[in-house]
mmCIF file of C-alpha atoms in Angstrom:
data_model
loop_
_atom_site.group_PDB
_atom_site.id
_atom_site.type_symbol
_atom_site.label_atom_id
_atom_site.label_comp_id
_atom_site.label_asym_id
_atom_site.label_seq_id
_atom_site.Cartn_x
_atom_site.Cartn_y
_atom_site.Cartn_z
ATOM 1 C CA MET J 1 -15.542 34.651 -9.295
ATOM 2 C CA THR J 2 -15.454 33.356 -5.706
ATOM 3 C CA PHE J 3 -14.974 29.892 -4.304
ATOM 4 C CA ASP J 4 -18.693 29.674 -3.554
ATOM 5 C CA ASP J 5 -19.419 30.095 -7.260
ATOM 6 C CA LEU J 6 -17.717 26.752 -7.842
ATOM 7 C CA VAL J 7 -19.975 24.816 -5.509
ATOM 8 C CA PRO J 8 -22.987 24.513 -7.902
ATOM 9 C CA ALA J 9 -20.744 23.026 -10.603
ATOM 10 C CA TRP J 10 -19.197 20.706 -8.022
ATOM 11 C CA ARG J 11 -22.603 19.476 -6.849
ATOM 12 C CA SER J 12 -24.060 19.149 -10.347
ATOM 13 C CA PRO J 13 -25.084 15.700 -11.646
ATOM 14 C CA ARG J 14 -22.123 15.834 -14.040
ATOM 15 C CA ASN J 15 -19.820 15.483 -11.067
ATOM 16 C CA ALA J 16 -21.595 12.377 -9.752
ATOM 17 C CA ALA J 17 -20.062 8.932 -9.993
ATOM 18 C CA ASP J 18 -21.202 6.811 -12.916
ATOM 19 C CA SER J 19 -23.015 3.939 -11.180
ATOM 20 C CA VAL J 20 -22.469 1.479 -14.049
ATOM 21 C CA GLN J 21 -18.764 2.285 -14.164
ATOM 22 C CA MET J 22 -18.503 1.929 -10.371
ATOM 23 C CA GLU J 23 -20.121 -1.510 -10.586
ATOM 24 C CA ARG J 24 -17.496 -2.511 -13.150
ATOM 25 C CA TYR J 25 -14.724 -1.268 -10.909
ATOM 26 C CA LYS J 26 -16.237 -3.203 -8.025
ATOM 27 C CA ALA J 27 -16.438 -6.414 -10.035
ATOM 28 C CA SER J 28 -12.795 -5.978 -10.965
ATOM 29 C CA ILE J 29 -11.817 -5.414 -7.323
ATOM 30 C CA VAL J 30 -13.761 -8.472 -6.149
ATOM 31 C CA SER J 31 -11.982 -10.553 -8.780
ATOM 32 C CA HIS J 32 -8.610 -9.050 -7.740
ATOM 33 C CA LEU J 33 -9.285 -9.811 -4.062
ATOM 34 C CA GLY J 34 -10.317 -13.381 -4.883
ATOM 35 C CA LYS J 35 -7.115 -13.934 -6.822
ATOM 36 C CA ALA J 36 -5.006 -12.352 -4.047
ATOM 37 C CA TYR J 37 -6.654 -14.681 -1.505
ATOM 38 C CA ARG J 38 -6.010 -17.764 -3.647
ATOM 39 C CA ASP J 39 -2.372 -16.671 -4.144
ATOM 40 C CA PHE J 40 -2.006 -16.187 -0.387
ATOM 41 C CA LEU J 41 -3.390 -19.688 0.320
ATOM 42 C CA TRP J 42 -1.086 -21.169 -2.297
ATOM 43 C CA HIS J 43 1.992 -19.478 -0.814
ATOM 44 C CA VAL J 44 1.094 -20.411 2.766
ATOM 45 C CA GLY J 45 0.340 -23.994 1.685
ATOM 46 C CA ALA J 46 3.582 -24.326 -0.282
ATOM 47 C CA THR J 47 5.706 -22.842 2.541
ATOM 48 C CA ALA J 48 4.024 -25.058 5.154
ATOM 49 C CA ALA J 49 4.478 -28.157 2.970
ATOM 50 C CA VAL J 50 8.197 -27.498 2.409
ATOM 51 C CA THR J 51 8.786 -26.770 6.117
ATOM 52 C CA ILE J 52 6.911 -29.911 7.226
ATOM 53 C CA PHE J 53 8.736 -31.991 4.606
ATOM 54 C CA LEU J 54 12.203 -30.795 5.726
ATOM 55 C CA LEU J 55 11.480 -30.939 9.444
ATOM 56 C CA GLY J 56 9.730 -34.320 9.084
ATOM 57 C CA GLY J 57 12.701 -35.672 7.155
ATOM 58 C CA PHE J 58 15.127 -34.541 9.859
ATOM 59 C CA VAL J 59 12.976 -35.971 12.697
ATOM 60 C CA GLN J 60 12.526 -39.233 10.796
ATOM 61 C CA TYR J 61 16.271 -39.442 10.232
ATOM 62 C CA VAL J 62 17.088 -38.966 13.939
ATOM 63 C CA ARG J 63 14.305 -41.337 15.117
ATOM 64 C CA SER J 64 15.420 -44.095 12.787
ATOM 65 C CA GLY J 65 18.810 -44.027 14.472
ATOM 66 C CA GLY J 66 20.560 -41.793 11.975
ATOM 67 C CA ALA J 67 23.825 -40.488 13.309
ATOM 68 C CA TYR J 68 24.019 -36.822 14.170
ATOM 69 C CA ASP J 69 27.096 -35.488 15.896
ATOM 70 C CA PHE J 70 26.293 -32.047 17.240
ATOM 71 C CA GLN J 71 29.947 -31.295 17.949
ATOM 72 C CA ARG J 72 31.093 -32.032 14.429
ATOM 73 C CA GLU J 73 28.005 -30.801 12.564
ATOM 74 C CA TRP J 74 27.214 -27.600 14.461
ATOM 75 C CA GLY J 75 27.329 -25.545 11.251
ATOM 76 C CA ALA J 76 23.960 -26.896 10.066
ATOM 77 C CA ILE J 77 22.385 -26.178 13.459
ATOM 78 C CA VAL J 78 23.672 -22.578 13.387
ATOM 79 C CA SER J 79 22.229 -22.107 9.900
ATOM 80 C CA LEU J 80 18.876 -23.439 11.174
ATOM 81 C CA LEU J 81 18.938 -21.086 14.163
ATOM 82 C CA LEU J 82 19.723 -17.993 12.063
ATOM 83 C CA PRO J 83 16.242 -17.623 10.513
ATOM 84 C CA ILE J 84 14.618 -18.244 13.903
ATOM 85 C CA GLY J 85 16.695 -15.400 15.367
ATOM 86 C CA VAL J 86 15.753 -13.180 12.450
ATOM 87 C CA VAL J 87 12.038 -13.906 12.927
ATOM 88 C CA ALA J 88 12.362 -13.066 16.658
ATOM 89 C CA LEU J 89 14.044 -9.776 15.731
ATOM 90 C CA PHE J 90 11.311 -8.936 13.200
ATOM 91 C CA VAL J 91 8.541 -9.714 15.681
ATOM 92 C CA ARG J 92 10.206 -7.467 18.305
ATOM 93 C CA GLY J 93 10.451 -4.629 15.769
ATOM 94 C CA PHE J 94 6.796 -5.065 14.813
ATOM 95 C CA ILE J 95 5.654 -5.008 18.461
ATOM 96 C CA ARG J 96 7.663 -1.811 19.085
ATOM 97 C CA HIS J 97 6.134 -0.222 15.980
ATOM 98 C CA ARG J 98 2.612 -1.072 17.187
ATOM 99 C CA GLN J 99 3.381 0.332 20.635
ATOM 100 C CA GLN J 100 4.726 3.589 19.198
ATOM 101 C CA HIS J 101 1.710 4.093 16.922
ATOM 102 C CA PRO J 102 -1.294 2.679 18.778
ATOM 103 C CA ARG J 103 -3.733 5.192 17.239
ATOM 104 C CA TYR J 104 -2.439 5.470 13.712
ATOM 105 C CA ASP J 105 -6.055 5.653 12.549
ATOM 106 C CA LEU J 106 -6.889 8.879 14.397
ATOM 107 C CA SER J 107 -6.000 11.141 11.493
ATOM 108 C CA ILE J 108 -4.209 11.083 8.157
ATOM 109 C CA LEU J 109 -1.148 12.715 9.760
ATOM 110 C CA ASP J 110 -0.994 9.955 12.392
ATOM 111 C CA GLY J 111 -1.331 7.405 9.607
ATOM 112 C CA LEU J 112 1.500 9.011 7.636
ATOM 113 C CA ARG J 113 3.795 9.005 10.676
ATOM 114 C CA ALA J 114 2.995 5.331 11.264
ATOM 115 C CA SER J 115 3.639 4.604 7.568
ATOM 116 C CA LEU J 116 7.010 6.325 7.753
ATOM 117 C CA ASP J 117 7.915 4.246 10.799
ATOM 118 C CA GLN J 118 6.696 1.134 8.981
ATOM 119 C CA ASN J 119 8.927 2.076 6.065
ATOM 120 C CA ARG J 120 11.914 2.505 8.405
ATOM 121 C CA LEU J 121 11.118 -0.927 9.867
ATOM 122 C CA SER J 122 10.937 -2.498 6.397
ATOM 123 C CA ARG J 123 14.310 -1.010 5.462
ATOM 124 C CA SER J 124 15.792 -2.252 8.717
ATOM 125 C CA ARG J 125 14.367 -5.741 8.019
ATOM 126 C CA LEU J 126 15.949 -5.786 4.580
ATOM 127 C CA ARG J 127 19.332 -4.748 5.995
ATOM 128 C CA VAL J 128 19.132 -7.509 8.640
ATOM 129 C CA SER J 129 18.058 -10.001 6.009
ATOM 130 C CA MET J 130 21.003 -9.096 3.756
ATOM 131 C CA ILE J 131 23.479 -9.370 6.642
ATOM 132 C CA VAL J 132 22.078 -12.729 7.754
ATOM 133 C CA LEU J 133 22.103 -14.069 4.188
ATOM 134 C CA THR J 134 25.761 -13.061 3.894
ATOM 135 C CA VAL J 135 26.590 -14.740 7.212
ATOM 136 C CA ALA J 136 24.728 -17.884 6.086
ATOM 137 C CA MET J 137 26.615 -17.831 2.803
ATOM 138 C CA ALA J 138 29.941 -17.509 4.653
ATOM 139 C CA LEU J 139 28.890 -20.444 6.828
ATOM 140 C CA LEU J 140 28.155 -22.679 3.856
ATOM 141 C CA PRO J 141 31.760 -23.820 3.187
ATOM 142 C CA VAL J 142 32.031 -24.756 6.882
ATOM 143 C CA ILE J 143 28.816 -26.800 6.661
ATOM 144 C CA THR J 144 29.887 -28.644 3.501
ATOM 145 C CA TYR J 145 33.337 -29.293 5.009
ATOM 146 C CA GLN J 146 31.725 -30.721 8.162
ATOM 147 C CA LEU J 147 29.328 -32.860 6.118
ATOM 148 C CA GLN J 148 32.234 -34.267 4.146
ATOM 149 C CA LEU J 149 34.137 -35.032 7.348
ATOM 150 C CA VAL J 150 31.250 -37.195 8.620
ATOM 151 C CA ASP J 151 30.762 -38.820 5.200
ATOM 152 C CA LYS J 152 27.335 -37.296 4.595
ATOM 153 C CA GLN J 153 28.329 -35.421 1.487
ATOM 154 C CA ARG J 154 30.642 -36.152 -1.399
ATOM 155 C CA PRO J 155 32.873 -33.431 -2.925
ATOM 156 C CA HIS J 156 30.858 -33.161 -6.158
ATOM 157 C CA GLU J 157 27.664 -32.765 -4.114
ATOM 158 C CA SER J 158 29.327 -29.963 -2.156
ATOM 159 C CA VAL J 159 30.203 -28.200 -5.389
ATOM 160 C CA SER J 160 26.616 -28.517 -6.694
ATOM 161 C CA MET J 161 25.285 -27.241 -3.374
ATOM 162 C CA LEU J 162 27.638 -24.266 -3.332
ATOM 163 C CA ILE J 163 26.738 -23.324 -6.912
ATOM 164 C CA VAL J 164 22.978 -23.511 -6.267
ATOM 165 C CA PHE J 165 23.231 -21.531 -3.034
ATOM 166 C CA ALA J 166 25.536 -18.942 -4.593
ATOM 167 C CA ILE J 167 23.034 -18.335 -7.417
ATOM 168 C CA ALA J 168 20.168 -18.110 -4.909
ATOM 169 C CA TYR J 169 22.252 -15.679 -2.819
ATOM 170 C CA VAL J 170 23.027 -13.393 -5.770
ATOM 171 C CA VAL J 171 19.396 -13.387 -6.961
ATOM 172 C CA SER J 172 18.064 -12.745 -3.466
ATOM 173 C CA MET J 173 20.562 -9.941 -2.744
ATOM 174 C CA ALA J 174 19.863 -8.298 -6.101
ATOM 175 C CA TRP J 175 16.115 -8.370 -5.436
ATOM 176 C CA GLN J 176 16.528 -6.956 -1.912
ATOM 177 C CA ILE J 177 18.870 -4.160 -3.023
ATOM 178 C CA TRP J 178 16.465 -3.306 -5.836
ATOM 179 C CA LYS J 179 13.519 -3.199 -3.424
ATOM 180 C CA TYR J 180 15.491 -1.095 -0.940
ATOM 181 C CA ARG J 181 16.666 1.486 -3.457
ATOM 182 C CA ARG J 182 13.751 1.591 -5.906
ATOM 183 C CA THR J 183 10.777 1.133 -3.614
ATOM 184 C CA LEU J 184 11.497 1.769 0.054
ATOM 185 C CA LEU J 185 13.875 4.738 -0.148
ATOM 186 C CA PRO J 186 11.724 6.782 -2.579
ATOM 187 C CA GLU J 187 8.640 5.952 -0.505
ATOM 188 C CA SER J 188 10.439 7.180 2.616
ATOM 189 C CA VAL J 189 11.315 10.481 0.908
ATOM 190 C CA ARG J 190 7.734 10.894 -0.305
ATOM 191 C CA LEU J 191 6.295 10.266 3.168
ATOM 192 C CA GLN J 192 8.774 12.661 4.775
ATOM 193 C CA GLU J 193 7.844 15.377 2.277
ATOM 194 C CA LEU J 194 4.152 14.816 2.954
ATOM 195 C CA ILE J 195 4.633 15.061 6.705
ATOM 196 C CA GLU J 196 6.723 18.219 6.246
ATOM 197 C CA SER J 197 3.895 19.749 4.194
ATOM 198 C CA TYR J 198 1.694 19.400 7.294
ATOM 199 C CA GLU J 199 4.253 21.238 9.384
ATOM 200 C CA GLN J 200 4.772 24.177 7.019
ATOM 201 C CA MET S 1 -15.032 -9.870 10.600
ATOM 202 C CA LYS S 2 -16.623 -12.363 8.257
ATOM 203 C CA SER S 3 -16.003 -11.839 4.581
ATOM 204 C CA GLN S 4 -19.743 -11.684 3.755
ATOM 205 C CA HIS S 5 -20.324 -9.003 6.388
ATOM 206 C CA GLN S 6 -17.307 -7.064 5.113
ATOM 207 C CA GLN S 7 -18.653 -7.352 1.569
ATOM 208 C CA ALA S 8 -22.109 -6.116 2.654
ATOM 209 C CA ILE S 9 -20.642 -3.024 4.358
ATOM 210 C CA PHE S 10 -18.349 -2.360 1.393
ATOM 211 C CA ASP S 11 -21.305 -2.574 -1.024
ATOM 212 C CA GLU S 12 -23.354 -0.206 1.124
ATOM 213 C CA TRP S 13 -20.537 2.346 1.392
ATOM 214 C CA LEU S 14 -19.877 2.177 -2.308
ATOM 215 C CA ARG S 15 -23.555 2.697 -3.066
ATOM 216 C CA GLU S 16 -23.910 5.680 -0.740
ATOM 217 C CA HIS S 17 -20.485 7.306 -0.989
ATOM 218 C CA ALA S 18 -19.342 6.611 -4.544
ATOM 219 C CA ALA S 19 -19.124 10.366 -5.106
ATOM 220 C CA ILE S 20 -16.271 10.639 -2.580
ATOM 221 C CA LEU S 21 -14.178 8.148 -4.546
ATOM 222 C CA HIS S 22 -15.101 9.797 -7.826
ATOM 223 C CA HIS S 23 -14.030 13.238 -6.587
ATOM 224 C CA VAL S 24 -10.786 12.006 -5.034
ATOM 225 C CA ALA S 25 -9.815 9.968 -8.110
ATOM 226 C CA ASN S 26 -10.423 12.943 -10.412
ATOM 227 C CA GLY S 27 -8.782 15.399 -8.032
ATOM 228 C CA PHE S 28 -5.559 13.413 -7.797
ATOM 229 C CA ALA S 29 -5.177 11.781 -11.193
ATOM 230 C CA THR S 30 -6.183 12.078 -14.782
ATOM 231 C CA GLY S 31 -6.608 9.840 -17.805
ATOM 232 C CA ALA S 32 -5.427 6.282 -17.403
ATOM 233 C CA ASP S 33 -3.857 6.952 -13.987
ATOM 234 C CA ARG S 34 -7.307 7.708 -12.633
ATOM 235 C CA HIS S 35 -8.305 4.041 -13.083
ATOM 236 C CA ASP S 36 -5.219 2.948 -11.207
ATOM 237 C CA LEU S 37 -5.989 5.329 -8.368
ATOM 238 C CA MET S 38 -9.648 4.301 -8.307
ATOM 239 C CA GLN S 39 -8.543 0.706 -7.770
ATOM 240 C CA GLU S 40 -6.272 1.818 -4.917
ATOM 241 C CA LEU S 41 -9.112 3.773 -3.326
ATOM 242 C CA MET S 42 -11.488 0.820 -3.506
ATOM 243 C CA LEU S 43 -8.868 -1.557 -2.111
ATOM 244 C CA ALA S 44 -8.109 0.887 0.713
ATOM 245 C CA MET S 45 -11.815 1.114 1.504
ATOM 246 C CA TRP S 46 -12.223 -2.679 1.437
ATOM 247 C CA ARG S 47 -9.243 -3.169 3.774
ATOM 248 C CA ALA S 48 -10.469 -0.441 6.110
ATOM 249 C CA VAL S 49 -13.927 -1.962 6.668
ATOM 250 C CA PRO S 50 -12.871 -4.132 9.674
ATOM 251 C CA ALA S 51 -11.238 -1.082 11.329
ATOM 252 C CA PHE S 52 -14.444 0.969 11.223
ATOM 253 C CA ARG S 53 -15.905 1.799 14.615
ATOM 254 C CA ALA S 54 -19.506 2.909 14.795
ATOM 255 C CA ALA S 55 -18.423 5.878 16.950
ATOM 256 C CA SER S 56 -17.567 7.869 13.832
ATOM 257 C CA ARG S 57 -19.749 8.542 10.808
ATOM 258 C CA PRO S 58 -19.060 6.275 7.812
ATOM 259 C CA SER S 59 -18.637 9.306 5.535
ATOM 260 C CA THR S 60 -15.923 10.858 7.773
ATOM 261 C CA PHE S 61 -14.182 7.492 7.957
ATOM 262 C CA ILE S 62 -14.364 7.030 4.169
ATOM 263 C CA PHE S 63 -13.038 10.546 3.594
ATOM 264 C CA ARG S 64 -10.047 9.773 5.820
ATOM 265 C CA VAL S 65 -9.336 6.387 4.252
ATOM 266 C CA THR S 66 -9.663 7.530 0.631
ATOM 267 C CA HIS S 67 -7.735 10.793 1.068
ATOM 268 C CA ASN S 68 -4.994 8.910 2.909
ATOM 269 C CA ALA S 69 -4.825 6.377 0.064
ATOM 270 C CA ALA S 70 -4.690 9.162 -2.535
ATOM 271 C CA LEU S 71 -1.955 11.059 -0.681
ATOM 272 C CA THR S 72 0.260 7.986 -0.425
ATOM 273 C CA TRP S 73 -0.641 6.638 -3.855
ATOM 274 C CA LYS S 74 2.173 6.276 -6.289
ATOM 275 C CA ARG S 75 1.839 4.697 -9.668
ATOM 276 C CA ALA S 76 3.397 1.236 -9.509
ATOM 277 C CA GLU S 77 5.382 1.251 -12.743
ATOM 278 C CA ARG S 78 5.758 -2.489 -13.074
ATOM 279 C CA SER S 79 2.101 -3.381 -12.773
ATOM 280 C CA HIS S 80 0.920 -0.152 -14.338
ATOM 281 C CA ARG S 81 0.568 -1.384 -17.912
ATOM 282 C CA ARG S 82 -1.200 -4.562 -16.787
ATOM 283 C CA ARG S 83 -3.697 -2.624 -14.683
ATOM 284 C CA LEU S 84 -4.346 -0.091 -17.408
ATOM 285 C CA ASP S 85 -5.031 -2.828 -19.898
ATOM 286 C CA ARG S 86 -7.524 -4.375 -17.521
ATOM 287 C CA PHE S 87 -9.261 -1.088 -16.810
ATOM 288 C CA GLN S 88 -9.294 0.010 -20.411
ATOM 289 C CA GLU S 89 -11.265 -3.150 -21.099
ATOM 290 C CA LEU S 90 -13.733 -1.984 -18.454
ATOM 291 C CA GLU S 91 -14.003 1.534 -19.799
ATOM 292 C CA ARG S 92 -17.384 2.412 -21.220
ATOM 293 C CA PRO S 93 -17.476 3.905 -24.691
ATOM 294 C CA ALA S 94 -17.183 7.715 -24.754
ATOM 295 C CA ALA S 95 -20.678 8.071 -26.209
ATOM 296 C CA VAL S 96 -22.158 6.322 -23.180
ATOM 297 C CA ASN S 97 -20.107 8.472 -20.785
ATOM 298 C CA GLU S 98 -21.470 11.636 -22.270
ATOM 299 C CA ALA S 99 -25.041 10.446 -22.585
ATOM 300 C CA GLY S 100 -27.731 13.061 -22.096
ATOM 301 C CA GLY S 101 -26.475 15.431 -24.736
ATOM 302 C CA GLU S 102 -25.133 17.895 -22.160
ATOM 303 C CA PRO S 103 -22.243 20.026 -23.353
ATOM 304 C CA PRO S 104 -18.955 19.441 -21.474
ATOM 305 C CA ASN S 105 -18.924 21.406 -18.263
ATOM 306 C CA ASP S 106 -15.743 23.423 -18.771
ATOM 307 C CA LEU S 107 -15.803 24.973 -15.327
ATOM 308 C CA LEU S 108 -15.786 21.529 -13.721
ATOM 309 C CA GLU S 109 -12.964 20.333 -15.941
ATOM 310 C CA PHE S 110 -10.960 23.489 -15.273
ATOM 311 C CA LEU S 111 -11.653 23.117 -11.566
ATOM 312 C CA TYR S 112 -10.319 19.558 -11.495
ATOM 313 C CA ALA S 113 -7.262 20.621 -13.505
ATOM 314 C CA ALA S 114 -6.623 23.483 -11.085
ATOM 315 C CA ILE S 115 -6.972 21.129 -8.088
ATOM 316 C CA ARG S 116 -4.532 18.661 -9.631
ATOM 317 C CA SER S 117 -1.980 21.443 -10.029
ATOM 318 C CA LEU S 118 -1.891 21.969 -6.243
ATOM 319 C CA GLU S 119 0.394 20.212 -3.755
ATOM 320 C CA PRO S 120 -1.059 16.869 -2.543
ATOM 321 C CA LEU S 121 -2.122 18.083 0.910
ATOM 322 C CA ASP S 122 -3.686 21.224 -0.578
ATOM 323 C CA ARG S 123 -5.612 19.111 -3.092
ATOM 324 C CA SER S 124 -7.054 17.067 -0.275
ATOM 325 C CA LEU S 125 -8.060 20.161 1.728
ATOM 326 C CA VAL S 126 -9.817 21.741 -1.249
ATOM 327 C CA LEU S 127 -11.630 18.513 -2.149
ATOM 328 C CA LEU S 128 -12.883 18.118 1.413
ATOM 329 C CA GLN S 129 -14.078 21.709 1.481
ATOM 330 C CA LEU S 130 -15.888 21.328 -1.835
ATOM 331 C CA ASP S 131 -17.516 18.156 -0.508
ATOM 332 C CA GLY S 132 -19.050 20.237 2.259
ATOM 333 C CA MET S 133 -16.823 19.304 5.193
ATOM 334 C CA SER S 134 -16.452 21.944 7.894
ATOM 335 C CA TYR S 135 -13.054 23.245 9.053
ATOM 336 C CA ALA S 136 -13.458 21.222 12.262
ATOM 337 C CA GLN S 137 -14.144 18.005 10.331
ATOM 338 C CA ILE S 138 -11.232 18.621 7.968
ATOM 339 C CA ALA S 139 -8.969 19.313 10.941
ATOM 340 C CA GLU S 140 -10.052 16.027 12.528
ATOM 341 C CA ILE S 141 -9.531 14.038 9.335
ATOM 342 C CA HIS S 142 -6.047 15.429 8.731
ATOM 343 C CA GLY S 143 -4.811 15.895 12.301
ATOM 344 C CA LEU S 144 -4.388 19.657 11.877
ATOM 345 C CA THR S 145 -5.762 22.457 14.031
ATOM 346 C CA GLU S 146 -8.964 24.146 12.920
ATOM 347 C CA SER S 147 -7.252 27.533 12.602
ATOM 348 C CA ASN S 148 -4.479 26.009 10.495
ATOM 349 C CA VAL S 149 -7.093 24.518 8.150
ATOM 350 C CA GLY S 150 -8.812 27.906 7.948
ATOM 351 C CA VAL S 151 -5.624 29.766 7.061
ATOM 352 C CA ARG S 152 -4.596 27.191 4.475
ATOM 353 C CA LEU S 153 -8.037 27.063 2.850
ATOM 354 C CA ASN S 154 -8.367 30.840 2.627
ATOM 355 C CA ARG S 155 -5.057 30.979 0.805
ATOM 356 C CA LEU S 156 -6.039 28.050 -1.427
ATOM 357 C CA LYS S 157 -9.425 29.494 -2.319
ATOM 358 C CA HIS S 158 -7.799 32.699 -3.572
ATOM 359 C CA LYS S 159 -5.198 30.757 -5.488
ATOM 360 C CA LEU S 160 -7.787 28.445 -7.034
ATOM 361 C CA THR S 161 -10.201 31.178 -8.102
ATOM 362 C CA ALA S 162 -7.338 33.224 -9.558
ATOM 363 C CA THR S 163 -6.181 30.208 -11.590
ATOM 364 C CA LEU S 164 -9.708 29.544 -12.808
ATOM 365 C CA GLN S 165 -10.288 33.156 -13.771
ATOM 366 C CA GLU S 166 -7.119 33.051 -15.829
ATOM 367 C CA LYS S 167 -8.180 29.871 -17.602
ATOM 368 C CA THR S 168 -11.804 30.774 -18.222
ATOM 369 C CA SER S 169 -11.265 34.390 -19.269
#
């Protein structure tokens, strides 16, 4: 038997795609894409609504003559600036990634190298995110202390706030560590092995 | 790219190149996993439509996109059960699948099993060769040199035929 002997079996009608089955797959994909699009709109809408609500509330407060002492309440401003700094860092990383892999679509090997770099970027983002979350968490007692000093928060409100944020911190860190170790690291190993198989 | 235009191109590609997806799905996965992979291949093809440039042939582009998706595919454990349930609902009854009264083509089944036993990159090279791609085209799709593809495929052909002879004898 030679390789050429396999070709007739490969090109036989038995090895053709089942058109009815493919249509069913397609219908399922279209439904999946529709749902993914609706989920995306919902998430974007919800995030935009929360951001506008919080920012609007702050602007309204300042415009209506609400007192805000930047020197005594700087903690809240720092915590607002942290995510902006993180976004700037992420955007810079993304731009660098695009510059390093402008033609990732030339071949599968180019695509794999770009994917590995993307994976490295994702891991770096998670590490930054975990560090920033920890810094924000460390800043929280300062913020509540400052809010109490200017009579904007009562002690029992501070306690409630600290408990809620601590729970959110633990949940968020657990999810990020899980994603890092269970998804991104194994994917990185797999991509490295694939790229090495090209170089053997 | 407008969604309707993207959908029209996707439909056309699926109509004309369904065999590519069928071969890749069977060459990389078996049983229930095959449905999962088929979904990944279709999603990869859908997402790749806007990136297609008319400079290359659609078939070459689809080969690259689907083989790339298959190489990087990994069963997502968490959503696996949910996807399988959905696809098992879509599965046609066995009697319909084997309509025509033809006996099972053992050689084809053995061939797919032998391909699946290879390393991922080797699977892809063999599938492309069986689908009639030249060494130059395979080299372009994978980013290898033509001579490298030739050496690898010669080795793989011997290995594959030896495995098949063992199984069919």
